Amino acid sequence: MNAKVQVQTQFELIQDNLAEIIGEKELLEKLESGKTLKVYWGTSPTGKPHIGYFLPLIKIAQLVKAGCEVTILFADLHAYLDAMKTTWELLELRTKYYEILIKQILTNLQVDLSKIKFIKGSDYQLTKDYTIDVYKFMSCITVDAAQKGGAEVVKQSDNPALSGLAYPLLQVLDEIYLEADIELGGQDQRKIFMLSKDHIHKLGYKSPIYLMNPMIPSITAKLSQDNQGNQDTKQNIQPDQVQKYIDQVTKLKDKNLSWDNFIKITNKIGSDLMDKSIGKISSNKMSSSDTNSKIEFTEDSASIRKKISKAFAEPKNSTNTLFLFLKYVIFPINKLKNQSDFIIEREEKYGGNVQYTNQESIKDDYEQDKLTPQDLKLGISNWLINFLEPIKNAFNTDELKDLVKQAYPSE
Amino acid sequence: MNAKVQVQTQFELIQDNLAEIIGEKELLEKLESGKTLKVYWGTSPTGKPHIGYFLPLIKIAQLVKAGCEVTILFADLHAYLDAMKTTWELLELRTKYYEILIKQILTNLQVDLSKIKFIKGSDYQLTKDYTIDVYKFMSCITVDAAQKGGAEVVKQSDNPALSGLAYPLLQVLDEIYLEADIELGGQDQRKIFMLSKDHIHKLGYKSPIYLMNPMIPSITAKLSQDNQGNQDTKQNIQPDQVQKYIDQVTKLKDKNLSWDNFIKITNKIGSDLMDKSIGKISSNKMSSSDTNSKIEFTEDSASIRKKISKAFAEPKNSTNTLFLFLKYVIFPINKLKNQSDFIIEREEKYGGNVQYTNQESIKDDYEQDKLTPQDLKLGISNWLINFLEPIKNAFNTDELKDLVKQAYPSE
């Protein structure tokens, strides 16, 4: 394979199914240089990982296939601070669980594990150099900019904790301290990536290339064509809404409020009206903390079948999460494993088995009602249960059962 | 001296001329326990210290006399981050200058220097334990609360740097890491002290006792009876001000604003009105960065005479900074040095020398016009020049002249 063809092959693997690349030109240049590219992907060791993790893990498999080396960061310091009820001991156990699980999945995706490095945030985020850089970063970024950076990943509230403004800065510094050429993250990380691009040069550093995987919505979500799920605060306010605002402020006239409170209350009136008018941030994305919206990697087969059977899917309308799962999970994994066929094992009376080599033909059949939602759900359930089989088996030892019990004592 | 009398003597020295004590009962209990109390006072090694530093330094002298041990913190990390143009090398030199100068002043106040410990923030603020505590603190405090804490000491702007929200937390943690029973600070630190009292228990720590010295206004300031100089946001908003607010919001109706901007702008309208209505934070306090408002400890005599001659003072009206200087600086220092008399060396033709043992009699003479503003300024200038003499002499070596030149190259 000549160099040009090789770069093209690498690039195709890297960009496959991504929502966005920032720094595409630079990526091509780096590939052309022949240098081994270092990738960083981070996750916080909290709840048990769910199948939403397929997307970054598939991308990691593709990146390794494209010749990259990947550092997986377990952001234990963040997790510790995020929910201060979690002890370091528990976090240690969860980090261990995450590492074993992720290794199992990657092995199942035929990844060469020697190309993957695991690291914990607490291994370097508390060193003197790193800490000085955090303070420096804080000195040259405004409160507003930091808030904007974390807007989609930090829990938002009327009165957020100060730490929420600091975390995005740490994530940006991680790019530097892990010497990443590339950072991989979900689309919800975009604002943090922009924070890096806008500000990190002030500390004398340079942002890496960013790869963003799309976010898979909850399997129970009803999809619209434009399923962003985010609050669009750029939407214009209408004169009648301003009037509503004024009406409410007018009522404050005789309330004997302090200036302090007046400003707080008017602020609240504004945000409440905005929320009513354009809708709260919808929580369509799969969440580790909502058990009904997610399927865990080690979930038992009956439960997987039950959850998938409840997934939203109308006959003939292929705008649903199941098709996203085909596109972003099943076919890419089949390709990684050199298994091109997706089989729906249907009883003879319903038409018998049917076999697909690409999602387009599934979509065609579905839209013509040759394939029902039940058929599709059956096929996807079987595929998933089959894929997870070796992973669940690996966890079926006394040692790992113990680990899970200790890491997640309340489950 | 019996124990009770001793505690009373200690307490009188400690509370003398303070604006406020938080934890008076605890202070008495600790004094009664006979334990040696540890005090912490911090300063940022930036511009050359001015005579406003007399107040905390006199208090430190009194505290040592009362049997306390004092740690003086040079907050070099803060200084470094506050103005990122300052290099560590320059800060090192300034810290050295501060330490030598403060030792000279304290020696002149007859303080036993073995009771004073000097420490730099960078000596411990970048350790792992400290850094974890900073992040923990950030996790359990809201952005609003942190902002409030720093409101009077951190430079305020429409769009402040994030570091301004972090500094107050570091100061609070310094209380803990320096194992202080007592923190000494200017009245402008009150909100940081309250931040500690309201939140530090969440980290399992306990706030110290707080001693607050009053702030000496600039010698050129015209004093009012209530010269707090602080913005009182607790003041009530009036119906006509609410109407003004509404009038301005009404104008936004047809502006095609996004919700984002609408909320930002209404916020700004509120704060602007508040500022207009209750006054911006006045900058009467002596500042290291305004050379006309301050007198440095090593300033030459002619310049001291000139600045004091310009001080605001009306005949017969004793509400002026000069009387504050008598009350908070001259008489306390005379007492520390066992020199009870304050002498005004007046020419014979103007009535000849006059000698006072307390400020009340000066005030009486001044209000009866037996003592003119010129007389008083002469007396104060002479006293100050005389006090500073040995300090200036100490700095009159080649080595220290060199240090000053290097530490303040642009002066």
JSON list of N, CA, C and O in Angstrom, two decimals, chain A residues 273-321:
[
{"chain": "A", "resi": 273, "resn": "LEU", "atom": "N", "xyz": [-39.29, 32.41, 32.48]},
{"chain": "A", "resi": 273, "resn": "LEU", "atom": "CA", "xyz": [-40.03, 32.68, 31.25]},
{"chain": "A", "resi": 273, "resn": "LEU", "atom": "C", "xyz": [-39.34, 32.01, 30.06]},
{"chain": "A", "resi": 273, "resn": "LEU", "atom": "O", "xyz": [-39.98, 31.42, 29.20]},
{"chain": "A", "resi": 274, "resn": "MET", "atom": "N", "xyz": [-38.03, 32.09, 30.05]},
{"chain": "A", "resi": 274, "resn": "MET", "atom": "CA", "xyz": [-37.28, 31.47, 28.96]},
{"chain": "A", "resi": 274, "resn": "MET", "atom": "C", "xyz": [-37.51, 29.97, 28.94]},
{"chain": "A", "resi": 274, "resn": "MET", "atom": "O", "xyz": [-37.80, 29.39, 27.90]},
{"chain": "A", "resi": 275, "resn": "ASP", "atom": "N", "xyz": [-37.42, 29.35, 30.13]},
{"chain": "A", "resi": 275, "resn": "ASP", "atom": "CA", "xyz": [-37.63, 27.91, 30.21]},
{"chain": "A", "resi": 275, "resn": "ASP", "atom": "C", "xyz": [-39.00, 27.53, 29.67]},
{"chain": "A", "resi": 275, "resn": "ASP", "atom": "O", "xyz": [-39.15, 26.57, 28.92]},
{"chain": "A", "resi": 276, "resn": "LYS", "atom": "N", "xyz": [-40.01, 28.31, 30.07]},
{"chain": "A", "resi": 276, "resn": "LYS", "atom": "CA", "xyz": [-41.37, 28.02, 29.62]},
{"chain": "A", "resi": 276, "resn": "LYS", "atom": "C", "xyz": [-41.48, 28.19, 28.12]},
{"chain": "A", "resi": 276, "resn": "LYS", "atom": "O", "xyz": [-42.12, 27.42, 27.43]},
{"chain": "A", "resi": 277, "resn": "SER", "atom": "N", "xyz": [-40.81, 29.22, 27.63]},
{"chain": "A", "resi": 277, "resn": "SER", "atom": "CA", "xyz": [-40.97, 29.56, 26.23]},
{"chain": "A", "resi": 277, "resn": "SER", "atom": "C", "xyz": [-40.23, 28.61, 25.29]},
{"chain": "A", "resi": 277, "resn": "SER", "atom": "O", "xyz": [-40.73, 28.26, 24.23]},
{"chain": "A", "resi": 278, "resn": "ILE", "atom": "N", "xyz": [-39.02, 28.20, 25.64]},
{"chain": "A", "resi": 278, "resn": "ILE", "atom": "CA", "xyz": [-38.28, 27.38, 24.68]},
{"chain": "A", "resi": 278, "resn": "ILE", "atom": "C", "xyz": [-37.97, 25.99, 25.20]},
{"chain": "A", "resi": 278, "resn": "ILE", "atom": "O", "xyz": [-37.27, 25.23, 24.54]},
{"chain": "A", "resi": 279, "resn": "GLY", "atom": "N", "xyz": [-38.49, 25.67, 26.37]},
{"chain": "A", "resi": 279, "resn": "GLY", "atom": "CA", "xyz": [-38.33, 24.30, 26.85]},
{"chain": "A", "resi": 279, "resn": "GLY", "atom": "C", "xyz": [-37.04, 24.07, 27.59]},
{"chain": "A", "resi": 279, "resn": "GLY", "atom": "O", "xyz": [-36.00, 24.57, 27.20]},
{"chain": "A", "resi": 280, "resn": "LYS", "atom": "N", "xyz": [-37.14, 23.33, 28.64]},
{"chain": "A", "resi": 280, "resn": "LYS", "atom": "CA", "xyz": [-35.96, 22.94, 29.43]},
{"chain": "A", "resi": 280, "resn": "LYS", "atom": "C", "xyz": [-35.06, 22.05, 28.58]},
{"chain": "A", "resi": 280, "resn": "LYS", "atom": "O", "xyz": [-35.52, 21.41, 27.65]},
{"chain": "A", "resi": 281, "resn": "ILE", "atom": "N", "xyz": [-33.82, 21.98, 28.95]},
{"chain": "A", "resi": 281, "resn": "ILE", "atom": "CA", "xyz": [-32.90, 21.06, 28.27]},
{"chain": "A", "resi": 281, "resn": "ILE", "atom": "C", "xyz": [-33.49, 19.66, 28.37]},
{"chain": "A", "resi": 281, "resn": "ILE", "atom": "O", "xyz": [-33.75, 19.17, 29.46]},
{"chain": "A", "resi": 282, "resn": "SER", "atom": "N", "xyz": [-33.72, 19.04, 27.26]},
{"chain": "A", "resi": 282, "resn": "SER", "atom": "CA", "xyz": [-34.34, 17.72, 27.32]},
{"chain": "A", "resi": 282, "resn": "SER", "atom": "C", "xyz": [-33.25, 16.70, 27.60]},
{"chain": "A", "resi": 282, "resn": "SER", "atom": "O", "xyz": [-32.10, 16.88, 27.23]},
{"chain": "A", "resi": 283, "resn": "SER", "atom": "N", "xyz": [-33.61, 15.66, 28.30]},
{"chain": "A", "resi": 283, "resn": "SER", "atom": "CA", "xyz": [-32.57, 14.72, 28.71]},
{"chain": "A", "resi": 283, "resn": "SER", "atom": "C", "xyz": [-32.70, 13.46, 27.88]},
{"chain": "A", "resi": 283, "resn": "SER", "atom": "O", "xyz": [-32.77, 12.36, 28.38]},
{"chain": "A", "resi": 284, "resn": "ASN", "atom": "N", "xyz": [-32.72, 13.67, 26.57]},
{"chain": "A", "resi": 284, "resn": "ASN", "atom": "CA", "xyz": [-32.84, 12.53, 25.66]},
{"chain": "A", "resi": 284, "resn": "ASN", "atom": "C", "xyz": [-31.62, 11.62, 25.66]},
{"chain": "A", "resi": 284, "resn": "ASN", "atom": "O", "xyz": [-31.71, 10.47, 25.33]},
{"chain": "A", "resi": 285, "resn": "LYS", "atom": "N", "xyz": [-30.48, 12.21, 26.02]},
{"chain": "A", "resi": 285, "resn": "LYS", "atom": "CA", "xyz": [-29.31, 11.37, 25.89]},
{"chain": "A", "resi": 285, "resn": "LYS", "atom": "C", "xyz": [-29.29, 10.30, 26.98]},
{"chain": "A", "resi": 285, "resn": "LYS", "atom": "O", "xyz": [-29.82, 10.50, 28.07]},
{"chain": "A", "resi": 286, "resn": "MET", "atom": "N", "xyz": [-28.73, 9.17, 26.63]},
{"chain": "A", "resi": 286, "resn": "MET", "atom": "CA", "xyz": [-28.71, 8.06, 27.55]},
{"chain": "A", "resi": 286, "resn": "MET", "atom": "C", "xyz": [-27.92, 8.48, 28.79]},
{"chain": "A", "resi": 286, "resn": "MET", "atom": "O", "xyz": [-26.88, 9.09, 28.68]},
{"chain": "A", "resi": 287, "resn": "SER", "atom": "N", "xyz": [-28.45, 8.17, 29.93]},
{"chain": "A", "resi": 287, "resn": "SER", "atom": "CA", "xyz": [-27.80, 8.63, 31.14]},
{"chain": "A", "resi": 287, "resn": "SER", "atom": "C", "xyz": [-27.47, 7.47, 32.06]},
{"chain": "A", "resi": 287, "resn": "SER", "atom": "O", "xyz": [-28.24, 6.54, 32.20]},
{"chain": "A", "resi": 288, "resn": "SER", "atom": "N", "xyz": [-26.29, 7.56, 32.69]},
{"chain": "A", "resi": 288, "resn": "SER", "atom": "CA", "xyz": [-25.87, 6.50, 33.60]},
{"chain": "A", "resi": 288, "resn": "SER", "atom": "C", "xyz": [-26.74, 6.45, 34.85]},
{"chain": "A", "resi": 288, "resn": "SER", "atom": "O", "xyz": [-26.77, 5.47, 35.56]},
{"chain": "A", "resi": 289, "resn": "SER", "atom": "N", "xyz": [-27.45, 7.55, 35.11]},
{"chain": "A", "resi": 289, "resn": "SER", "atom": "CA", "xyz": [-28.16, 7.58, 36.38]},
{"chain": "A", "resi": 289, "resn": "SER", "atom": "C", "xyz": [-29.65, 7.22, 36.22]},
{"chain": "A", "resi": 289, "resn": "SER", "atom": "O", "xyz": [-30.38, 7.09, 37.19]},
{"chain": "A", "resi": 290, "resn": "ASP", "atom": "N", "xyz": [-30.12, 7.02, 35.01]},
{"chain": "A", "resi": 290, "resn": "ASP", "atom": "CA", "xyz": [-31.52, 6.64, 34.81]},
{"chain": "A", "resi": 290, "resn": "ASP", "atom": "C", "xyz": [-31.56, 5.22, 34.24]},
{"chain": "A", "resi": 290, "resn": "ASP", "atom": "O", "xyz": [-31.33, 5.00, 33.06]},
{"chain": "A", "resi": 291, "resn": "THR", "atom": "N", "xyz": [-31.87, 4.25, 35.09]},
{"chain": "A", "resi": 291, "resn": "THR", "atom": "CA", "xyz": [-31.76, 2.84, 34.68]},
{"chain": "A", "resi": 291, "resn": "THR", "atom": "C", "xyz": [-32.73, 2.47, 33.57]},
{"chain": "A", "resi": 291, "resn": "THR", "atom": "O", "xyz": [-32.46, 1.54, 32.81]},
{"chain": "A", "resi": 292, "resn": "ASN", "atom": "N", "xyz": [-33.88, 3.17, 33.47]},
{"chain": "A", "resi": 292, "resn": "ASN", "atom": "CA", "xyz": [-34.82, 2.78, 32.42]},
{"chain": "A", "resi": 292, "resn": "ASN", "atom": "C", "xyz": [-34.40, 3.24, 31.04]},
{"chain": "A", "resi": 292, "resn": "ASN", "atom": "O", "xyz": [-34.82, 2.68, 30.04]},
{"chain": "A", "resi": 293, "resn": "SER", "atom": "N", "xyz": [-33.57, 4.28, 31.00]},
{"chain": "A", "resi": 293, "resn": "SER", "atom": "CA", "xyz": [-33.20, 4.82, 29.69]},
{"chain": "A", "resi": 293, "resn": "SER", "atom": "C", "xyz": [-31.98, 4.12, 29.12]},
{"chain": "A", "resi": 293, "resn": "SER", "atom": "O", "xyz": [-31.56, 4.39, 28.02]},
{"chain": "A", "resi": 294, "resn": "LYS", "atom": "N", "xyz": [-31.37, 3.25, 29.89]},
{"chain": "A", "resi": 294, "resn": "LYS", "atom": "CA", "xyz": [-30.09, 2.71, 29.42]},
{"chain": "A", "resi": 294, "resn": "LYS", "atom": "C", "xyz": [-30.02, 1.18, 29.57]},
{"chain": "A", "resi": 294, "resn": "LYS", "atom": "O", "xyz": [-30.71, 0.58, 30.39]},
{"chain": "A", "resi": 295, "resn": "ILE", "atom": "N", "xyz": [-29.18, 0.59, 28.77]},
{"chain": "A", "resi": 295, "resn": "ILE", "atom": "CA", "xyz": [-28.90, -0.84, 28.87]},
{"chain": "A", "resi": 295, "resn": "ILE", "atom": "C", "xyz": [-27.44, -0.97, 29.24]},
{"chain": "A", "resi": 295, "resn": "ILE", "atom": "O", "xyz": [-26.56, -0.38, 28.58]},
{"chain": "A", "resi": 296, "resn": "GLU", "atom": "N", "xyz": [-27.19, -1.71, 30.30]},
{"chain": "A", "resi": 296, "resn": "GLU", "atom": "CA", "xyz": [-25.79, -1.87, 30.73]},
{"chain": "A", "resi": 296, "resn": "GLU", "atom": "C", "xyz": [-25.14, -3.02, 29.96]},
{"chain": "A", "resi": 296, "resn": "GLU", "atom": "O", "xyz": [-25.81, -3.93, 29.48]},
{"chain": "A", "resi": 297, "resn": "PHE", "atom": "N", "xyz": [-23.81, -3.00, 29.93]},
{"chain": "A", "resi": 297, "resn": "PHE", "atom": "CA", "xyz": [-23.09, -4.02, 29.17]},
{"chain": "A", "resi": 297, "resn": "PHE", "atom": "C", "xyz": [-23.23, -5.42, 29.79]},
{"chain": "A", "resi": 297, "resn": "PHE", "atom": "O", "xyz": [-23.09, -6.41, 29.11]},
{"chain": "A", "resi": 298, "resn": "THR", "atom": "N", "xyz": [-23.48, -5.44, 31.08]},
{"chain": "A", "resi": 298, "resn": "THR", "atom": "CA", "xyz": [-23.56, -6.74, 31.74]},
{"chain": "A", "resi": 298, "resn": "THR", "atom": "C", "xyz": [-25.00, -7.07, 32.14]},
{"chain": "A", "resi": 298, "resn": "THR", "atom": "O", "xyz": [-25.25, -7.89, 33.00]},
{"chain": "A", "resi": 299, "resn": "GLU", "atom": "N", "xyz": [-25.94, -6.38, 31.49]},
{"chain": "A", "resi": 299, "resn": "GLU", "atom": "CA", "xyz": [-27.35, -6.57, 31.82]},
{"chain": "A", "resi": 299, "resn": "GLU", "atom": "C", "xyz": [-27.82, -7.95, 31.35]},
{"chain": "A", "resi": 299, "resn": "GLU", "atom": "O", "xyz": [-27.37, -8.46, 30.32]},
{"chain": "A", "resi": 300, "resn": "ASP", "atom": "N", "xyz": [-28.75, -8.58, 32.11]},
{"chain": "A", "resi": 300, "resn": "ASP", "atom": "CA", "xyz": [-29.17, -9.93, 31.70]},
{"chain": "A", "resi": 300, "resn": "ASP", "atom": "C", "xyz": [-30.08, -9.88, 30.47]},
{"chain": "A", "resi": 300, "resn": "ASP", "atom": "O", "xyz": [-30.72, -8.87, 30.18]},
{"chain": "A", "resi": 301, "resn": "SER", "atom": "N", "xyz": [-30.10, -10.96, 29.74]},
{"chain": "A", "resi": 301, "resn": "SER", "atom": "CA", "xyz": [-30.73, -10.99, 28.43]},
{"chain": "A", "resi": 301, "resn": "SER", "atom": "C", "xyz": [-32.22, -10.67, 28.47]},
{"chain": "A", "resi": 301, "resn": "SER", "atom": "O", "xyz": [-32.73, -9.95, 27.61]},
{"chain": "A", "resi": 302, "resn": "ALA", "atom": "N", "xyz": [-32.92, -11.15, 29.49]},
{"chain": "A", "resi": 302, "resn": "ALA", "atom": "CA", "xyz": [-34.36, -10.89, 29.58]},
{"chain": "A", "resi": 302, "resn": "ALA", "atom": "C", "xyz": [-34.62, -9.39, 29.68]},
{"chain": "A", "resi": 302, "resn": "ALA", "atom": "O", "xyz": [-35.51, -8.85, 29.02]},
{"chain": "A", "resi": 303, "resn": "SER", "atom": "N", "xyz": [-33.81, -8.74, 30.48]},
{"chain": "A", "resi": 303, "resn": "SER", "atom": "CA", "xyz": [-33.98, -7.31, 30.68]},
{"chain": "A", "resi": 303, "resn": "SER", "atom": "C", "xyz": [-33.66, -6.54, 29.39]},
{"chain": "A", "resi": 303, "resn": "SER", "atom": "O", "xyz": [-34.33, -5.56, 29.05]},
{"chain": "A", "resi": 304, "resn": "ILE", "atom": "N", "xyz": [-32.64, -7.01, 28.66]},
{"chain": "A", "resi": 304, "resn": "ILE", "atom": "CA", "xyz": [-32.31, -6.36, 27.39]},
{"chain": "A", "resi": 304, "resn": "ILE", "atom": "C", "xyz": [-33.48, -6.48, 26.42]},
{"chain": "A", "resi": 304, "resn": "ILE", "atom": "O", "xyz": [-33.92, -5.51, 25.80]},
{"chain": "A", "resi": 305, "resn": "ARG", "atom": "N", "xyz": [-34.04, -7.70, 26.32]},
{"chain": "A", "resi": 305, "resn": "ARG", "atom": "CA", "xyz": [-35.20, -7.90, 25.41]},
{"chain": "A", "resi": 305, "resn": "ARG", "atom": "C", "xyz": [-36.36, -7.00, 25.79]},
{"chain": "A", "resi": 305, "resn": "ARG", "atom": "O", "xyz": [-37.01, -6.38, 24.95]},
{"chain": "A", "resi": 306, "resn": "LYS", "atom": "N", "xyz": [-36.60, -6.91, 27.09]},
{"chain": "A", "resi": 306, "resn": "LYS", "atom": "CA", "xyz": [-37.73, -6.12, 27.58]},
{"chain": "A", "resi": 306, "resn": "LYS", "atom": "C", "xyz": [-37.54, -4.64, 27.23]},
{"chain": "A", "resi": 306, "resn": "LYS", "atom": "O", "xyz": [-38.45, -3.99, 26.70]},
{"chain": "A", "resi": 307, "resn": "LYS", "atom": "N", "xyz": [-36.33, -4.13, 27.48]},
{"chain": "A", "resi": 307, "resn": "LYS", "atom": "CA", "xyz": [-36.09, -2.70, 27.21]},
{"chain": "A", "resi": 307, "resn": "LYS", "atom": "C", "xyz": [-36.17, -2.39, 25.72]},
{"chain": "A", "resi": 307, "resn": "LYS", "atom": "O", "xyz": [-36.76, -1.40, 25.31]},
{"chain": "A", "resi": 308, "resn": "ILE", "atom": "N", "xyz": [-35.58, -3.27, 24.91]},
{"chain": "A", "resi": 308, "resn": "ILE", "atom": "CA", "xyz": [-35.62, -3.01, 23.46]},
{"chain": "A", "resi": 308, "resn": "ILE", "atom": "C", "xyz": [-37.04, -3.12, 22.93]},
{"chain": "A", "resi": 308, "resn": "ILE", "atom": "O", "xyz": [-37.45, -2.36, 22.05]},
{"chain": "A", "resi": 309, "resn": "SER", "atom": "N", "xyz": [-37.81, -4.04, 23.52]},
{"chain": "A", "resi": 309, "resn": "SER", "atom": "CA", "xyz": [-39.20, -4.18, 23.06]},
{"chain": "A", "resi": 309, "resn": "SER", "atom": "C", "xyz": [-40.00, -2.91, 23.33]},
{"chain": "A", "resi": 309, "resn": "SER", "atom": "O", "xyz": [-40.99, -2.62, 22.67]},
{"chain": "A", "resi": 310, "resn": "LYS", "atom": "N", "xyz": [-39.56, -2.15, 24.32]},
{"chain": "A", "resi": 310, "resn": "LYS", "atom": "CA", "xyz": [-40.27, -0.90, 24.65]},
{"chain": "A", "resi": 310, "resn": "LYS", "atom": "C", "xyz": [-39.77, 0.30, 23.84]},
{"chain": "A", "resi": 310, "resn": "LYS", "atom": "O", "xyz": [-40.31, 1.40, 23.97]},
{"chain": "A", "resi": 311, "resn": "ALA", "atom": "N", "xyz": [-38.73, 0.10, 23.08]},
{"chain": "A", "resi": 311, "resn": "ALA", "atom": "CA", "xyz": [-38.17, 1.22, 22.32]},
{"chain": "A", "resi": 311, "resn": "ALA", "atom": "C", "xyz": [-39.22, 1.81, 21.39]},
{"chain": "A", "resi": 311, "resn": "ALA", "atom": "O", "xyz": [-40.06, 1.09, 20.83]},
{"chain": "A", "resi": 312, "resn": "PHE", "atom": "N", "xyz": [-39.14, 3.11, 21.21]},
{"chain": "A", "resi": 312, "resn": "PHE", "atom": "CA", "xyz": [-40.10, 3.77, 20.34]},
{"chain": "A", "resi": 312, "resn": "PHE", "atom": "C", "xyz": [-39.79, 3.45, 18.87]},
{"chain": "A", "resi": 312, "resn": "PHE", "atom": "O", "xyz": [-38.68, 3.68, 18.39]},
{"chain": "A", "resi": 313, "resn": "ALA", "atom": "N", "xyz": [-40.79, 2.86, 18.15]},
{"chain": "A", "resi": 313, "resn": "ALA", "atom": "CA", "xyz": [-40.58, 2.58, 16.73]},
{"chain": "A", "resi": 313, "resn": "ALA", "atom": "C", "xyz": [-41.95, 2.41, 16.06]},
{"chain": "A", "resi": 313, "resn": "ALA", "atom": "O", "xyz": [-42.71, 1.50, 16.42]},
{"chain": "A", "resi": 314, "resn": "GLU", "atom": "N", "xyz": [-42.28, 3.28, 15.13]},
{"chain": "A", "resi": 314, "resn": "GLU", "atom": "CA", "xyz": [-43.54, 3.16, 14.38]},
{"chain": "A", "resi": 314, "resn": "GLU", "atom": "C", "xyz": [-43.28, 2.36, 13.11]},
{"chain": "A", "resi": 314, "resn": "GLU", "atom": "O", "xyz": [-42.22, 2.51, 12.49]},
{"chain": "A", "resi": 315, "resn": "PRO", "atom": "N", "xyz": [-44.25, 1.55, 12.71]},
{"chain": "A", "resi": 315, "resn": "PRO", "atom": "CA", "xyz": [-44.08, 0.81, 11.45]},
{"chain": "A", "resi": 315, "resn": "PRO", "atom": "C", "xyz": [-43.83, 1.78, 10.30]},
{"chain": "A", "resi": 315, "resn": "PRO", "atom": "O", "xyz": [-44.39, 2.88, 10.29]},
{"chain": "A", "resi": 316, "resn": "LYS", "atom": "N", "xyz": [-42.99, 1.39, 9.39]},
{"chain": "A", "resi": 316, "resn": "LYS", "atom": "CA", "xyz": [-42.72, 2.13, 8.15]},
{"chain": "A", "resi": 316, "resn": "LYS", "atom": "C", "xyz": [-41.94, 3.45, 8.34]},
{"chain": "A", "resi": 316, "resn": "LYS", "atom": "O", "xyz": [-41.44, 4.01, 7.37]},
{"chain": "A", "resi": 317, "resn": "ASN", "atom": "N", "xyz": [-41.89, 3.96, 9.59]},
{"chain": "A", "resi": 317, "resn": "ASN", "atom": "CA", "xyz": [-41.14, 5.21, 9.83]},
{"chain": "A", "resi": 317, "resn": "ASN", "atom": "C", "xyz": [-39.80, 4.87, 10.46]},
{"chain": "A", "resi": 317, "resn": "ASN", "atom": "O", "xyz": [-39.72, 4.49, 11.63]},
{"chain": "A", "resi": 318, "resn": "SER", "atom": "N", "xyz": [-38.74, 5.04, 9.69]},
{"chain": "A", "resi": 318, "resn": "SER", "atom": "CA", "xyz": [-37.44, 4.60, 10.18]},
{"chain": "A", "resi": 318, "resn": "SER", "atom": "C", "xyz": [-36.72, 5.64, 11.03]},
{"chain": "A", "resi": 318, "resn": "SER", "atom": "O", "xyz": [-35.55, 5.46, 11.38]},
{"chain": "A", "resi": 319, "resn": "THR", "atom": "N", "xyz": [-37.41, 6.76, 11.33]},
{"chain": "A", "resi": 319, "resn": "THR", "atom": "CA", "xyz": [-36.79, 7.75, 12.23]},
{"chain": "A", "resi": 319, "resn": "THR", "atom": "C", "xyz": [-36.95, 7.27, 13.67]},
{"chain": "A", "resi": 319, "resn": "THR", "atom": "O", "xyz": [-37.89, 7.63, 14.37]},
{"chain": "A", "resi": 320, "resn": "ASN", "atom": "N", "xyz": [-36.07, 6.42, 14.11]},
{"chain": "A", "resi": 320, "resn": "ASN", "atom": "CA", "xyz": [-36.11, 5.96, 15.50]},
{"chain": "A", "resi": 320, "resn": "ASN", "atom": "C", "xyz": [-34.71, 5.51, 15.94]},
{"chain": "A", "resi": 320, "resn": "ASN", "atom": "O", "xyz": [-33.79, 5.37, 15.13]},
{"chain": "A", "resi": 321, "resn": "THR", "atom": "N", "xyz": [-34.60, 5.30, 17.23]},
{"chain": "A", "resi": 321, "resn": "THR", "atom": "CA", "xyz": [-33.29, 5.00, 17.81]},
{"chain": "A", "resi": 321, "resn": "THR", "atom": "C", "xyz": [-32.73, 3.68, 17.31]},
{"chain": "A", "resi": 321, "resn": "THR", "atom": "O", "xyz": [-31.50, 3.49, 17.28]}
]
